[in-house]
Short mmCIF file of C-alpha atoms in Angstrom, two decimals:
data_model
loop_
_atom_site.label_atom_id
_atom_site.label_comp_id
_atom_site.label_asym_id
_atom_site.label_seq_id
_atom_site.Cartn_x
_atom_site.Cartn_y
_atom_site.Cartn_z
CA MET T 1157 24.84 36.70 -4.96
CA ALA T 1158 28.28 37.45 -6.12
CA LEU T 1159 30.11 38.26 -9.30
CA ALA T 1160 33.30 36.21 -9.77
CA ALA T 1161 34.50 37.74 -12.97
CA SER T 1162 37.97 39.24 -13.06
CA LEU T 1163 38.22 43.00 -13.04
CA SER T 1164 40.77 45.22 -14.59
CA SER T 1165 42.43 47.77 -12.33
CA VAL T 1166 39.52 50.16 -13.04
CA SER T 1167 36.09 48.69 -13.82
CA LEU T 1168 32.55 49.97 -14.16
CA LEU T 1169 29.59 47.75 -13.27
CA SER T 1170 25.99 48.07 -14.33
CA PRO T 1171 23.30 49.43 -11.96
CA PHE T 1172 21.97 45.89 -11.45
CA GLN T 1173 25.38 44.57 -10.53
CA TRP T 1174 25.94 47.38 -8.10
CA SER T 1175 22.68 46.64 -6.35
CA THR T 1176 23.91 43.20 -5.33
CA PHE T 1177 27.71 43.12 -5.49
CA THR T 1178 30.56 44.86 -3.66
CA PRO T 1179 34.32 44.35 -3.98
CA CYS T 1180 36.32 42.32 -1.51
CA LEU T 1181 38.93 44.87 -0.57
CA PRO T 1182 41.51 44.63 2.21
CA HIS T 1183 40.21 45.51 5.63
CA ARG T 1184 41.33 48.95 6.68
CA ALA T 1185 39.63 50.20 9.81
CA SER T 1186 40.42 53.83 9.04
CA THR T 1187 39.18 53.76 5.45
CA HIS T 1188 35.44 53.48 6.05
CA LYS T 1189 33.56 54.00 9.27
CA SER T 1190 30.38 52.89 7.53
CA PRO T 1191 29.58 51.28 4.18
CA PRO T 1192 29.71 53.79 1.32
CA ARG T 1193 26.62 54.38 -0.76
CA ILE T 1194 27.19 52.54 -4.03
CA THR T 1195 25.63 53.92 -7.19
CA SER T 1196 25.68 52.88 -10.79
CA THR T 1197 28.30 55.50 -11.63
CA MET T 1198 30.87 54.50 -9.02
CA VAL T 1199 34.27 53.38 -10.30
CA VAL T 1200 36.00 50.53 -8.48
CA ILE T 1201 39.76 50.53 -8.24
CA ALA T 1202 40.92 47.03 -7.24
CA ALA T 1203 43.81 47.33 -4.80
CA SER T 1204 47.04 45.73 -5.94
CA ASP T 1205 48.27 45.11 -2.38
CA THR T 1206 45.26 43.15 -1.19
CA THR T 1207 46.22 40.56 1.39
CA THR T 1208 43.02 39.72 3.24
CA CYS T 1209 41.40 37.67 0.48
CA ARG T 1210 44.36 37.12 -1.81
CA HIS T 1211 42.22 37.77 -4.89
CA GLU T 1212 42.49 41.49 -5.45
CA ARG T 1213 40.76 41.34 -8.82
CA ARG T 1214 37.52 39.63 -7.82
CA VAL T 1215 34.16 40.96 -6.76
CA PHE T 1216 32.33 39.17 -3.97
CA ALA T 1217 28.95 39.48 -2.33
CA PRO T 1218 28.95 41.56 0.83
CA GLN T 1219 29.01 39.51 4.02
CA TYR T 1220 28.69 41.91 6.91
CA ARG T 1221 29.48 39.53 9.72
CA GLY T 1222 33.14 40.44 9.20
CA GLY T 1223 35.92 38.41 7.56
CA CYS T 1224 36.24 39.57 4.00
CA SER T 1225 33.94 42.57 4.31
CA PRO T 1226 35.66 45.86 3.46
CA PHE T 1227 33.66 47.48 6.21
CA GLY T 1228 35.27 45.93 9.27
CA GLN T 1229 35.65 42.69 11.16
CA GLY T 1230 32.76 41.36 13.15
CA LYS T 1231 30.18 43.97 12.13
CA LYS T 1232 26.65 42.68 11.73
CA PRO T 1233 23.75 44.20 9.82
CA ALA T 1234 21.11 45.90 11.88
CA LYS T 1235 18.16 43.59 12.43
CA ILE T 1236 14.73 44.94 13.17
CA GLY T 1237 12.83 43.22 15.94
CA ALA T 1238 15.28 40.37 16.47
CA TYR T 1239 14.56 38.21 19.49
CA VAL T 1240 15.04 34.71 20.85
CA SER T 1241 12.18 32.84 22.48
CA LYS T 1242 12.20 29.65 24.51
CA MET T 1243 9.63 27.00 23.68
CA GLY T 1244 9.73 23.30 24.42
CA GLY T 1245 13.29 23.50 25.76
CA SER T 1246 14.71 24.80 22.47
CA SER T 1247 15.55 28.35 21.40
CA LYS T 1248 13.69 30.04 18.58
CA LYS T 1249 15.62 32.75 16.78
CA ILE T 1250 13.08 35.09 15.20
CA VAL T 1251 13.81 38.22 13.15
CA THR T 1252 10.99 40.57 12.19
CA GLY T 1253 10.92 43.32 9.60
CA ASP T 1254 8.64 45.63 7.69
CA ALA T 1255 5.31 44.62 6.17
CA GLY T 1256 4.90 41.47 8.27
CA TYR T 1257 8.31 40.01 7.38
CA VAL T 1258 9.33 37.17 9.73
CA LEU T 1259 12.58 35.20 9.50
CA GLU T 1260 12.74 31.93 11.40
CA ASP T 1261 16.51 31.97 11.62
CA VAL T 1262 18.88 29.14 12.47
CA PRO T 1263 21.44 29.28 15.29
CA HIS T 1264 24.97 30.52 14.66
CA PHE T 1265 28.21 30.07 16.61
CA THR T 1266 28.27 33.79 17.33
CA ASP T 1267 25.01 33.44 19.28
CA TYR T 1268 26.77 31.67 22.12
CA ILE T 1269 30.53 31.78 21.48
CA PRO T 1270 32.01 35.31 21.45
CA ASP T 1271 35.02 36.60 19.51
CA LEU T 1272 35.42 33.71 17.08
CA PRO T 1273 37.99 34.28 14.32
CA THR T 1274 36.80 34.12 10.73
CA HIS T 1275 38.56 33.14 7.51
CA CYS T 1276 38.02 33.81 3.82
CA ASN T 1277 36.19 31.02 2.07
CA PRO T 1278 38.62 28.69 0.21
CA LEU T 1279 36.14 28.54 -2.67
CA GLN T 1280 37.40 31.90 -3.88
CA ASP T 1281 40.65 30.15 -4.87
CA HIS T 1282 38.98 26.98 -6.14
CA PRO T 1283 39.64 26.46 -9.88
CA ALA T 1284 36.09 25.18 -10.45
CA TYR T 1285 34.37 28.02 -8.60
CA CYS T 1286 36.55 31.04 -9.34
CA VAL T 1287 35.17 31.27 -12.89
CA VAL T 1288 31.54 31.18 -11.69
CA LYS T 1289 29.80 34.55 -11.79
CA GLN T 1290 27.89 34.03 -8.56
CA TYR T 1291 28.74 31.58 -5.86
CA PHE T 1292 28.63 33.41 -2.53
CA VAL T 1293 25.22 33.90 -0.94
CA HIS T 1294 24.40 37.23 0.68
CA ASP T 1295 23.90 36.97 4.43
CA GLU T 1296 20.52 38.66 4.17
CA ASP T 1297 19.12 36.37 1.45
CA THR T 1298 16.02 34.55 2.67
CA VAL T 1299 13.47 32.18 1.14
CA THR T 1300 9.74 32.64 1.67
CA GLU T 1301 7.80 29.68 3.05
CA LYS T 1302 4.64 30.41 1.07
CA VAL T 1303 4.82 31.86 -2.42
CA ILE T 1304 1.12 32.70 -2.67
CA ALA T 1305 0.25 36.07 -1.15
CA HIS T 1306 -2.56 38.61 -1.09
CA LYS T 1307 -2.09 42.16 -2.33
CA ASN T 1308 -2.38 43.70 1.14
CA GLY T 1309 -1.26 40.66 3.09
CA PRO T 1310 1.91 40.27 5.19
CA ARG T 1311 5.19 39.15 3.62
CA GLY T 1312 5.05 36.06 5.82
CA LEU T 1313 7.57 33.54 7.12
CA HIS T 1314 11.05 33.15 5.64
CA PHE T 1315 14.06 30.89 6.10
CA ARG T 1316 17.73 31.61 5.62
CA ARG T 1317 18.93 30.80 2.13
CA ALA T 1318 21.48 27.98 1.85
CA GLY T 1319 24.81 28.24 0.08
CA PRO T 1320 28.47 29.23 0.54
CA ARG T 1321 29.30 32.37 2.49
CA GLN T 1322 32.20 34.69 1.84
CA LYS T 1323 33.71 33.94 5.21
CA VAL T 1324 33.91 30.70 7.18
CA TYR T 1325 34.48 29.82 10.82
CA PHE T 1326 36.74 26.84 10.24
CA GLU T 1327 40.18 26.44 8.74
CA PRO T 1328 40.30 23.25 6.62
CA ASP T 1329 42.98 21.68 8.80
CA GLU T 1330 40.97 22.11 12.00
CA VAL T 1331 37.81 20.44 10.70
CA HIS T 1332 37.09 16.96 12.00
CA ALA T 1333 33.69 15.93 10.63
CA CYS T 1334 31.50 12.90 11.17
CA ILE T 1335 28.46 11.48 9.37
CA VAL T 1336 25.76 9.24 10.84
CA THR T 1337 22.69 7.59 9.27
CA CYS T 1338 19.73 6.64 11.47
CA GLY T 1339 16.30 5.05 11.13
CA GLY T 1340 15.04 3.01 8.19
CA LEU T 1341 16.63 2.68 4.79
CA CYS T 1342 15.90 5.10 1.98
CA PRO T 1343 17.16 5.50 -1.59
CA GLY T 1344 19.92 8.10 -1.69
CA LEU T 1345 21.57 7.56 1.70
CA ASN T 1346 24.87 6.58 0.13
CA THR T 1347 24.68 9.50 -2.27
CA VAL T 1348 24.33 11.98 0.59
CA ILE T 1349 27.27 10.36 2.40
CA ARG T 1350 29.37 10.54 -0.76
CA GLU T 1351 28.56 14.18 -1.46
CA ILE T 1352 29.26 15.34 2.10
CA VAL T 1353 32.67 13.68 1.97
CA CYS T 1354 33.50 14.96 -1.51
CA GLY T 1355 32.12 18.41 -0.74
CA LEU T 1356 34.26 18.78 2.36
CA TYR T 1357 37.33 17.35 0.64
CA HIS T 1358 37.17 18.98 -2.80
CA MET T 1359 35.52 22.32 -1.96
CA TYR T 1360 37.05 23.11 1.43
CA GLY T 1361 40.13 20.92 1.61
CA VAL T 1362 38.91 18.97 4.66
CA LYS T 1363 40.77 15.68 5.03
CA ARG T 1364 39.37 14.23 8.27
CA VAL T 1365 35.88 12.74 7.95
CA LEU T 1366 34.56 9.82 9.98
CA GLY T 1367 31.55 7.61 9.42
CA ILE T 1368 29.69 6.59 12.59
CA ASP T 1369 28.82 2.90 12.37
CA GLY T 1370 25.29 1.78 13.22
CA GLY T 1371 23.25 4.91 13.93
CA TYR T 1372 23.21 7.01 17.10
CA LYS T 1373 24.48 4.22 19.33
CA GLY T 1374 27.57 3.98 17.11
CA PHE T 1375 28.87 7.18 18.72
CA TYR T 1376 29.62 5.33 21.94
CA SER T 1377 29.46 1.60 21.20
CA ARG T 1378 30.97 0.95 17.76
CA ASN T 1379 33.98 1.65 15.62
CA THR T 1380 34.18 4.54 13.21
CA ILE T 1381 34.90 4.32 9.49
CA PRO T 1382 37.42 6.74 7.92
CA LEU T 1383 35.83 8.29 4.83
CA THR T 1384 37.72 9.67 1.84
CA PRO T 1385 36.66 10.41 -1.74
CA LYS T 1386 38.26 7.13 -2.77
CA VAL T 1387 36.28 5.15 -0.20
CA VAL T 1388 32.96 6.69 -1.24
CA ASN T 1389 33.68 6.97 -4.95
CA ASP T 1390 30.97 4.61 -6.26
CA ILE T 1391 28.72 4.03 -3.24
CA HIS T 1392 25.91 6.06 -4.84
CA LYS T 1393 25.34 3.11 -7.17
CA ARG T 1394 24.31 0.94 -4.23
CA GLY T 1395 21.19 0.92 -2.07
CA GLY T 1396 21.22 1.09 1.71
CA THR T 1397 23.97 2.82 3.67
CA ILE T 1398 27.63 1.84 3.97
CA LEU T 1399 27.60 3.16 7.54
CA GLY T 1400 24.83 0.91 8.75
CA THR T 1401 21.79 2.21 10.58
CA SER T 1402 19.60 1.49 13.57
CA ARG T 1403 16.61 2.84 15.45
CA GLY T 1404 16.85 4.24 18.95
CA GLY T 1405 20.10 4.17 20.89
CA HIS T 1406 19.96 7.90 21.54
CA ASP T 1407 21.85 8.77 24.72
CA THR T 1408 22.49 12.50 24.47
CA SER T 1409 25.15 12.72 27.15
CA LYS T 1410 27.15 9.78 25.79
CA ILE T 1411 26.87 11.04 22.21
CA VAL T 1412 28.09 14.55 23.04
CA ASP T 1413 30.85 13.14 25.26
CA SER T 1414 32.01 11.02 22.31
CA ILE T 1415 31.89 14.00 19.95
CA HIS T 1416 33.96 16.08 22.38
CA ASP T 1417 36.45 13.30 23.18
CA ARG T 1418 37.08 12.55 19.50
CA GLY T 1419 37.63 16.23 18.70
CA ILE T 1420 34.75 16.26 16.21
CA ASN T 1421 33.52 19.74 15.32
CA GLN T 1422 31.06 19.07 12.48
CA VAL T 1423 28.26 16.50 12.80
CA TYR T 1424 26.10 15.57 9.80
CA ILE T 1425 22.98 13.61 10.75
CA ILE T 1426 20.92 11.90 8.04
CA GLY T 1427 17.48 10.66 9.01
CA GLY T 1428 13.74 11.24 9.29
CA ASP T 1429 11.71 13.28 11.73
CA GLY T 1430 12.64 11.10 14.71
CA THR T 1431 16.32 11.36 13.84
CA GLN T 1432 16.04 15.14 13.46
CA LYS T 1433 14.48 15.34 16.93
CA GLY T 1434 17.55 13.53 18.24
CA ALA T 1435 19.80 15.93 16.32
CA SER T 1436 17.99 18.87 17.91
CA VAL T 1437 18.63 17.49 21.40
CA ILE T 1438 22.31 16.91 20.56
CA PHE T 1439 22.61 20.51 19.35
CA GLU T 1440 21.02 21.89 22.51
CA GLU T 1441 23.46 19.93 24.69
CA ILE T 1442 26.42 21.08 22.58
CA LYS T 1443 25.21 24.66 22.88
CA ARG T 1444 24.76 24.28 26.65
CA ARG T 1445 28.38 23.15 26.94
CA GLY T 1446 29.56 26.01 24.72
CA LEU T 1447 31.28 23.76 22.19
CA LYS T 1448 32.22 24.94 18.71
CA VAL T 1449 30.50 22.02 16.99
CA ALA T 1450 28.19 22.47 14.01
CA VAL T 1451 25.20 20.11 13.88
CA ALA T 1452 23.53 19.82 10.46
CA GLY T 1453 20.64 17.56 9.49
CA ILE T 1454 19.68 16.14 6.12
CA PRO T 1455 16.01 15.02 6.07
CA LYS T 1456 15.30 11.48 4.89
CA THR T 1457 12.06 9.59 4.42
CA ILE T 1458 10.36 7.92 1.48
CA ASP T 1459 7.00 8.82 3.04
CA ASN T 1460 7.60 12.49 2.20
CA ASP T 1461 5.96 13.44 5.50
CA ILE T 1462 8.53 16.00 6.71
CA PRO T 1463 6.95 19.46 6.99
CA VAL T 1464 8.11 22.74 5.41
CA ILE T 1465 10.33 21.19 2.70
CA ASP T 1466 9.11 20.53 -0.83
CA ARG T 1467 10.11 16.89 -0.66
CA SER T 1468 12.58 14.60 1.05
CA PHE T 1469 15.26 12.74 -0.88
CA GLY T 1470 14.40 9.20 -1.93
CA PHE T 1471 10.75 10.03 -2.57
CA ASP T 1472 11.05 10.25 -6.36
CA THR T 1473 12.83 6.89 -6.45
CA ALA T 1474 10.23 5.33 -4.16
CA VAL T 1475 7.37 6.50 -6.40
CA GLU T 1476 9.18 5.18 -9.45
CA GLU T 1477 9.69 1.76 -7.84
CA ALA T 1478 6.12 1.64 -6.53
CA GLN T 1479 4.93 2.13 -10.10
CA ARG T 1480 6.56 -1.16 -11.04
CA ALA T 1481 4.57 -2.98 -8.38
CA ILE T 1482 1.34 -1.23 -9.37
CA ASN T 1483 1.90 -2.05 -13.04
CA ALA T 1484 2.49 -5.70 -12.10
CA ALA T 1485 -0.72 -5.71 -10.06
CA HIS T 1486 -2.57 -4.26 -13.03
CA VAL T 1487 -1.27 -7.00 -15.34
CA GLU T 1488 -2.35 -9.67 -12.83
CA ALA T 1489 -5.78 -8.09 -12.42
CA GLU T 1490 -6.38 -7.74 -16.17
CA SER T 1491 -5.34 -11.31 -16.87
CA GLY T 1492 -7.78 -13.05 -14.52
CA GLU T 1493 -11.55 -13.21 -14.19
CA ASN T 1494 -12.71 -10.44 -11.84
CA GLY T 1495 -9.11 -9.76 -11.04
CA ILE T 1496 -8.09 -7.53 -8.15
CA GLY T 1497 -4.54 -6.30 -7.70
CA LEU T 1498 -3.86 -5.03 -4.18
CA VAL T 1499 -0.59 -3.15 -3.53
CA LYS T 1500 0.61 -1.88 -0.16
CA VAL T 1501 3.07 1.01 -0.23
CA MET T 1502 4.84 2.95 2.50
CA GLY T 1503 3.15 5.98 4.02
CA ARG T 1504 2.39 5.91 7.70
CA TYR T 1505 -0.52 8.29 8.04
CA SER T 1506 -3.22 8.27 5.37
CA GLY T 1507 -7.00 7.86 5.39
CA ALA T 1508 -9.05 4.78 4.45
CA GLY T 1509 -12.77 4.21 3.93
CA GLY T 1510 -15.29 1.43 3.25
CA LEU T 1511 -15.04 0.14 -0.33
CA PHE T 1512 -16.54 -3.38 -0.69
CA GLU T 1513 -19.60 -2.18 -2.57
CA TYR T 1514 -17.45 -0.08 -4.85
CA VAL T 1515 -15.15 -3.06 -5.57
CA GLU T 1516 -18.16 -5.13 -6.53
CA ARG T 1517 -19.58 -2.43 -8.81
CA ARG T 1518 -16.19 -1.80 -10.41
CA LEU T 1519 -15.66 -5.48 -11.19
CA LYS T 1520 -19.09 -5.68 -12.82
CA GLU T 1521 -18.41 -2.60 -14.93
CA ASN T 1522 -14.74 -3.13 -15.81
CA GLY T 1523 -13.88 -6.76 -15.04
CA HIS T 1524 -10.79 -5.85 -12.98
CA MET T 1525 -9.40 -3.22 -10.63
CA VAL T 1526 -6.23 -2.19 -8.77
CA ILE T 1527 -6.18 -0.98 -5.15
CA VAL T 1528 -3.19 0.88 -3.72
CA ILE T 1529 -3.18 1.28 0.05
CA ALA T 1530 -0.73 3.05 2.37
CA GLU T 1531 0.77 0.99 5.18
CA GLY T 1532 -0.63 3.38 7.80
CA ALA T 1533 -4.21 3.37 6.52
CA GLY T 1534 -7.00 1.75 8.53
CA GLN T 1535 -4.88 0.98 11.59
CA GLU T 1536 -7.77 1.77 13.93
CA LEU T 1537 -9.89 -0.83 12.11
CA LEU T 1538 -7.16 -3.46 12.46
CA SER T 1539 -6.70 -2.69 16.15
CA GLU T 1540 -10.41 -3.18 16.78
CA SER T 1541 -10.69 -6.45 14.86
CA MET T 1542 -7.42 -7.94 16.17
CA HIS T 1543 -7.66 -6.52 19.70
CA SER T 1544 -4.06 -5.40 19.58
CA ALA T 1545 -2.52 -2.69 21.76
CA ASP T 1546 -0.49 0.17 20.33
CA LYS T 1547 3.20 -0.62 20.29
CA LYS T 1548 6.16 1.49 19.21
CA ASP T 1549 9.56 0.78 17.71
CA ALA T 1550 12.89 2.00 19.10
CA SER T 1551 12.46 5.32 17.26
CA GLY T 1552 9.09 5.97 18.87
CA ASN T 1553 7.08 5.23 15.71
CA LYS T 1554 3.86 3.28 16.09
CA LEU T 1555 4.30 -0.32 14.95
CA LEU T 1556 1.92 -0.82 12.06
CA LEU T 1557 -0.12 -3.93 11.45
CA ASP T 1558 -0.23 -5.34 7.91
CA VAL T 1559 -3.25 -3.52 6.53
CA GLY T 1560 -2.67 -4.98 3.06
CA LEU T 1561 -2.96 -8.59 4.21
CA TRP T 1562 -5.92 -7.70 6.43
CA LEU T 1563 -7.75 -5.93 3.60
CA SER T 1564 -7.12 -8.77 1.13
CA GLN T 1565 -8.66 -11.22 3.61
CA LYS T 1566 -11.62 -8.93 4.20
CA ILE T 1567 -12.30 -8.58 0.47
CA LYS T 1568 -12.08 -12.33 -0.05
CA GLY T 1569 -14.35 -12.91 2.93
CA HIS T 1570 -16.91 -10.41 1.64
CA PHE T 1571 -17.30 -12.15 -1.72
CA THR T 1572 -17.12 -15.66 -0.24
CA LYS T 1573 -19.97 -15.02 2.19
CA LYS T 1574 -22.28 -13.55 -0.40
CA ASN T 1575 -21.32 -16.05 -3.13
CA LYS T 1576 -21.88 -13.30 -5.65
CA MET T 1577 -18.87 -13.76 -7.88
CA ILE T 1578 -15.53 -15.46 -8.12
CA ILE T 1579 -12.60 -13.13 -7.67
CA ASN T 1580 -8.87 -13.52 -8.26
CA LEU T 1581 -7.01 -11.31 -5.79
CA LYS T 1582 -3.25 -10.88 -5.89
CA TYR T 1583 -1.62 -9.07 -2.96
CA ILE T 1584 1.78 -7.43 -3.59
CA ASP T 1585 3.86 -5.90 -0.79
CA PRO T 1586 6.92 -4.16 -2.29
CA THR T 1587 7.60 -1.86 0.68
CA TYR T 1588 11.06 -3.10 1.68
CA MET T 1589 12.12 -3.60 -1.93
CA ILE T 1590 11.26 0.04 -2.64
CA ARG T 1591 13.43 1.49 0.11
CA ALA T 1592 16.46 -0.71 -0.59
CA VAL T 1593 17.11 0.34 -4.20
CA PRO T 1594 19.73 2.91 -5.28
CA SER T 1595 18.44 6.43 -5.90
CA ASN T 1596 17.52 7.47 -9.41
CA ALA T 1597 19.06 10.38 -11.33
CA SER T 1598 16.62 12.98 -9.96
CA ASP T 1599 17.24 11.98 -6.35
CA ASN T 1600 21.00 11.81 -6.92
CA VAL T 1601 21.01 15.45 -8.01
CA TYR T 1602 18.82 16.41 -5.06
CA CYS T 1603 21.02 14.50 -2.60
CA THR T 1604 24.09 16.29 -3.95
CA LEU T 1605 22.55 19.72 -3.43
CA LEU T 1606 21.27 18.86 0.06
CA ALA T 1607 24.69 17.57 1.11
CA GLN T 1608 26.60 20.53 -0.31
CA SER T 1609 24.17 22.99 1.29
CA ALA T 1610 24.72 21.33 4.67
CA VAL T 1611 28.51 21.55 4.22
CA HIS T 1612 28.35 25.24 3.26
CA GLY T 1613 26.17 25.97 6.29
CA ALA T 1614 28.43 24.18 8.76
CA MET T 1615 31.55 25.87 7.39
CA ALA T 1616 29.81 29.27 7.68
CA GLY T 1617 29.18 28.71 11.38
CA TYR T 1618 25.50 27.84 11.22
CA THR T 1619 24.33 25.00 13.44
CA GLY T 1620 21.13 23.38 14.68
CA PHE T 1621 19.60 23.35 11.20
CA THR T 1622 18.22 21.04 8.56
CA SER T 1623 19.05 21.52 4.90
CA GLY T 1624 15.97 21.40 2.70
CA LEU T 1625 14.24 22.63 -0.42
CA VAL T 1626 11.59 25.32 0.17
CA ASN T 1627 9.70 26.52 -2.89
CA GLY T 1628 12.52 25.36 -5.13
CA ARG T 1629 15.25 27.14 -3.13
CA HIS T 1630 17.66 25.39 -0.80
CA SER T 1631 17.29 26.73 2.72
CA TYR T 1632 18.43 26.29 6.31
CA ILE T 1633 15.48 25.36 8.50
CA PRO T 1634 15.61 25.28 12.32
CA PHE T 1635 15.14 21.82 13.80
CA TYR T 1636 11.93 22.70 15.64
CA ARG T 1637 10.11 23.42 12.36
CA ILE T 1638 11.05 20.00 11.00
CA THR T 1639 10.03 18.10 14.11
CA GLU T 1640 6.91 19.95 15.28
CA LYS T 1641 4.49 17.92 13.13
CA GLN T 1642 4.25 15.52 10.20
CA ASN T 1643 2.80 16.08 6.76
CA LYS T 1644 -0.37 14.10 6.18
CA VAL T 1645 -2.51 13.45 3.16
CA VAL T 1646 -5.18 16.16 3.21
CA ILE T 1647 -8.38 14.63 1.86
CA THR T 1648 -10.01 18.00 1.25
CA ASP T 1649 -7.34 19.71 -0.86
CA ARG T 1650 -6.81 20.01 -4.59
CA MET T 1651 -4.18 17.27 -4.80
CA TRP T 1652 -6.61 14.67 -3.45
CA ALA T 1653 -9.35 15.97 -5.73
CA ARG T 1654 -7.05 15.58 -8.74
CA LEU T 1655 -6.27 12.01 -7.72
CA LEU T 1656 -9.95 11.14 -7.38
CA SER T 1657 -10.80 12.67 -10.73
CA SER T 1658 -7.92 11.06 -12.61
CA THR T 1659 -8.66 7.57 -11.23
CA ASN T 1660 -12.45 8.03 -11.37
CA GLN T 1661 -12.97 6.78 -7.84
CA PRO T 1662 -15.39 7.97 -5.13
CA SER T 1663 -14.13 9.90 -2.12
CA PHE T 1664 -15.88 7.81 0.58
CA LEU T 1665 -16.06 11.00 2.68
CA THR T 1666 -18.92 12.06 4.93
CA ALA T 1667 -19.80 15.61 5.94
CA LYS T 1668 -18.30 14.90 9.36
CA ASP T 1669 -14.99 13.80 7.80
CA VAL T 1670 -14.73 17.04 5.82
CA ILE T 1671 -15.45 19.29 8.81
CA GLU T 1672 -12.96 17.48 11.08
CA ASP T 1673 -10.25 17.49 8.43
CA LYS T 1674 -10.71 21.22 7.84
CA ARG T 1675 -10.39 21.93 11.54
CA GLU T 1676 -7.17 19.91 11.83
CA ASP T 1677 -5.62 21.51 8.76
CA GLU T 1678 -6.64 25.09 9.58
CA SER T 1679 -3.76 27.41 10.42
CA PRO T 1680 -3.51 31.05 11.59
CA THR T 1681 -2.60 32.06 8.03
CA GLN T 1682 -5.73 30.39 6.69
CA LEU T 1683 -7.82 32.15 9.34
CA LEU T 1684 -6.43 35.48 8.15
CA ASP T 1685 -7.26 34.54 4.59
CA ASN T 1686 -10.78 33.59 5.58
CA GLN T 1687 -11.32 36.93 7.30
CA SER T 1688 -10.09 38.83 4.26
CA ASN T 1689 -12.15 36.72 1.87
CA PRO T 1690 -15.80 36.16 2.93
CA ASP T 1691 -16.29 33.49 0.28
CA MET T 1692 -13.81 31.23 2.07
CA SER T 1693 -16.07 30.95 5.12
CA ASN T 1694 -18.56 28.93 3.07
CA LEU T 1695 -15.91 26.54 1.71
CA VAL T 1696 -16.69 23.69 4.11
CA LYS T 1697 -20.42 23.97 3.51
CA LYS T 1698 -19.89 23.86 -0.24
CA GLU T 1699 -17.72 20.76 0.01
CA ILE T 1700 -20.35 19.03 2.17
CA TYR T 1701 -23.08 19.80 -0.38
CA CYS T 1702 -20.85 18.49 -3.19
CA ASN T 1703 -20.42 15.20 -1.41
#
């Protein structure tokens, strides 16, 4: 973090300030062969002839990759146990430290392009930022993946913290950026587009930004759309995406050829896990060719199934809109005799269980009920009853059958056959309405921060990363962590237990379900925890007995 307050010619900082801040002095190779030890009693004399950063009276965070560092161009901090591994065709950049510290770092231009020039960040002259006390992020700042730790346990996995760096690898005039949206619609797409454009333009002075029309295939088969702050001024008030979107169409060679031919050197890719897999492949090809092109991803899905990050943008809006449908279903159910409101919402991979007997009991006790089902629930049951083969869309996602319609027919059939009671079932499917609405205030703020973090990262020379929120801190996450798996609803964790208790519904789980779910969800970290805590080994048994 940095202090952006003006200094007099001689200033004294507090011990806390000295622990995190150093002055941005002109680079003089003969002045310091190594960084001086800074103590709380050191006096800083701001040089009056500073030329490197043009702001001789400001204090900035130390960035030891060179540029504005007073300790020399191109010097990097010593990293303990740094190595790069190859897995699945992609490079993993791992940095290890003391006490079990592990940094899953993101790629940087300097990893494969030597002797790149650096420049002072234009934000230091920006009228909005120059009065801010801290706006540059220290190169060594990292964000922990898991905030819960044991007293004697390892420090665990970390990601690089997002934010502006003191030096950048692009001059504003040389930047030629592009933005593409892929996959399904999601609230907030237009907001992200707007904030990337405005962030590049207003923070870094970048004037050339293109929108790629129609998803990945737009790189080589469609026209581009010039984007300026004026063009995107009020698009955040609209749903959908002004750039258009599509599934599939990913031809790596053609896409990278188009990027190179157009002179594009920053690529911002907005999409879900499938889109991020495509972005990872594009980055690897760009790296193989040795091109100075930053590839940054912004994760998008209303299913909230992207791993590592706290949530994806659009999710808050989707939940808010789904509530409207659920409330409508509740009104319908309450108003009719033995009313049932059935609502299908998006969410590809969730569990389902038998519930006809429970529906019958609930109607007798309460006179009405509401059922909310995820679109991906019970697909194996539909496949068996409809004898349908698995099919996939252009993005590689499994095409889902309409479980809501199927379940409504099954419930009606159950009560018709037994002639036990008359029911009034209303089926509501708001899925496509939910994803087409504009983002709400919460998502708009989140989209802004995601977009600006991506811009800061690209300007600082980072590439092959996704911008995301990890434990409340914006971070740069390598593509392989975003694409290696999907988040699923865990039916044996506290969140599911809270849902069951608040809605007063049974779990429908068997002992076999609990054991299998525990095995799937078990990780090396959990195994370590179990070894250090004997009581954890009996957790599965206890849950079985409870059920």
